[in-house]
Amino acid sequence: MAKFRPLHDRVVVKRLTGEEKTAGGIIIPDTAKEKPMEGEVIAVGAGARNETGAIVALDVKAGDRVLFGKWSGTEVKIDGEELLIMKESDIMGVIETA
């Protein structure tokens, strides 16, 4: 990916691919799949400024696996890769891996 640095409290997320089959084994065609609401954080901004002007760092970091709202973010294409740029507040949480 090209060097891209999001500003302020914005986060760049790569959407993770959705399930290809249902639990019962039925293959889901691309046209019927819902876009997944799970992704990997690729890059984060420096943080938002608080009332006193100090920068408050973000809670997420590159490499985190996150859940976000269905309509969150703006879809962009950087070096042919489809990514989302969203505010940290659009992220619902980090998925902790064991």
Short mmCIF file of C-alpha atoms in Angstrom, two decimals:
data_model
loop_
_atom_site.label_atom_id
_atom_site.label_comp_id
_atom_site.label_asym_id
_atom_site.label_seq_id
_atom_site.Cartn_x
_atom_site.Cartn_y
_atom_site.Cartn_z
CA MET A 1 0.00 0.00 0.00
CA ALA A 2 1.16 3.51 -0.71
CA LYS A 3 2.13 5.66 2.23
CA PHE A 4 -1.17 7.09 3.44
CA ARG A 5 -1.51 8.74 6.83
CA PRO A 6 -5.03 9.49 8.04
CA LEU A 7 -5.50 12.79 9.86
CA HIS A 8 -6.79 13.44 13.39
CA ASP A 9 -9.12 10.70 14.67
CA ARG A 10 -9.52 8.90 11.34
CA VAL A 11 -8.65 5.25 10.83
CA VAL A 12 -7.96 3.25 7.64
CA VAL A 13 -9.56 -0.21 7.74
CA LYS A 14 -9.29 -3.12 5.33
CA ARG A 15 -12.59 -4.96 5.25
CA LEU A 16 -12.21 -8.70 5.95
CA THR A 17 -13.92 -11.04 3.49
CA GLY A 18 -17.33 -12.42 4.36
CA GLU A 19 -18.38 -16.02 4.64
CA GLU A 20 -18.61 -17.92 1.36
CA LYS A 21 -21.08 -20.49 2.76
CA THR A 22 -23.96 -20.53 5.23
CA ALA A 23 -23.77 -22.69 8.36
CA GLY A 24 -25.76 -25.34 6.44
CA GLY A 25 -23.20 -25.41 3.61
CA ILE A 26 -25.10 -23.36 1.01
CA ILE A 27 -22.72 -21.27 -1.14
CA ILE A 28 -23.64 -17.58 -1.11
CA PRO A 29 -23.29 -15.79 -4.49
CA ASP A 30 -21.38 -12.49 -4.49
CA THR A 31 -24.53 -10.53 -5.36
CA ALA A 32 -26.34 -11.79 -2.23
CA LYS A 33 -23.48 -11.34 0.24
CA GLU A 34 -23.65 -8.57 2.79
CA LYS A 35 -20.50 -6.56 3.17
CA PRO A 36 -18.70 -7.70 6.31
CA MET A 37 -18.61 -5.34 9.27
CA GLU A 38 -15.26 -6.65 10.43
CA GLY A 39 -11.87 -5.39 9.36
CA GLU A 40 -8.21 -4.91 10.13
CA VAL A 41 -6.84 -1.49 11.03
CA ILE A 42 -4.16 -0.53 8.49
CA ALA A 43 -3.28 2.99 9.72
CA VAL A 44 -4.44 5.50 12.34
CA GLY A 45 -4.21 9.26 12.70
CA ALA A 46 -2.37 11.02 15.51
CA GLY A 47 -5.57 11.62 17.50
CA ALA A 48 -8.19 14.26 18.16
CA ARG A 49 -7.62 17.47 20.09
CA ASN A 50 -9.42 17.96 23.40
CA GLU A 51 -10.81 21.23 24.81
CA THR A 52 -7.34 22.38 25.90
CA GLY A 53 -5.78 21.66 22.50
CA ALA A 54 -3.81 18.60 23.60
CA ILE A 55 -3.82 15.59 21.25
CA VAL A 56 -5.60 12.54 22.66
CA ALA A 57 -4.21 9.31 21.14
CA LEU A 58 -6.60 6.79 19.60
CA ASP A 59 -7.55 3.52 21.33
CA VAL A 60 -6.99 1.44 18.18
CA LYS A 61 -3.69 0.69 16.44
CA ALA A 62 -2.55 -0.81 13.15
CA GLY A 63 -3.12 -4.57 13.17
CA ASP A 64 -6.20 -4.49 15.42
CA ARG A 65 -9.20 -6.52 14.23
CA VAL A 66 -12.31 -4.37 14.69
CA LEU A 67 -16.09 -4.33 14.28
CA PHE A 68 -17.78 -1.29 12.76
CA GLY A 69 -21.26 -0.20 11.71
CA LYS A 70 -22.79 -1.43 8.46
CA TRP A 71 -22.72 2.02 6.83
CA SER A 72 -19.55 3.30 8.50
CA GLY A 73 -16.72 4.96 6.67
CA THR A 74 -15.97 6.12 3.17
CA GLU A 75 -14.84 3.53 0.64
CA VAL A 76 -11.62 4.45 -1.18
CA LYS A 77 -9.21 2.64 -3.47
CA ILE A 78 -5.48 3.12 -2.80
CA ASP A 79 -3.04 1.27 -5.07
CA GLY A 80 -5.91 -0.92 -6.26
CA GLU A 81 -6.80 -2.02 -2.72
CA GLU A 82 -10.31 -1.29 -1.45
CA LEU A 83 -10.18 0.34 1.98
CA LEU A 84 -12.44 2.27 4.34
CA ILE A 85 -11.61 5.56 6.03
CA MET A 86 -13.69 6.20 9.14
CA LYS A 87 -13.61 8.09 12.40
CA GLU A 88 -12.56 6.12 15.44
CA SER A 89 -16.04 6.70 16.89
CA ASP A 90 -17.48 4.55 14.02
CA ILE A 91 -15.58 1.55 15.42
CA MET A 92 -17.65 -0.43 17.90
CA GLY A 93 -14.83 -2.44 19.40
CA VAL A 94 -11.65 -4.46 19.02
CA ILE A 95 -11.84 -8.25 18.64
CA GLU A 96 -9.34 -9.80 21.00
CA THR A 97 -7.66 -12.94 19.66
CA ALA A 98 -6.51 -15.74 21.93
#
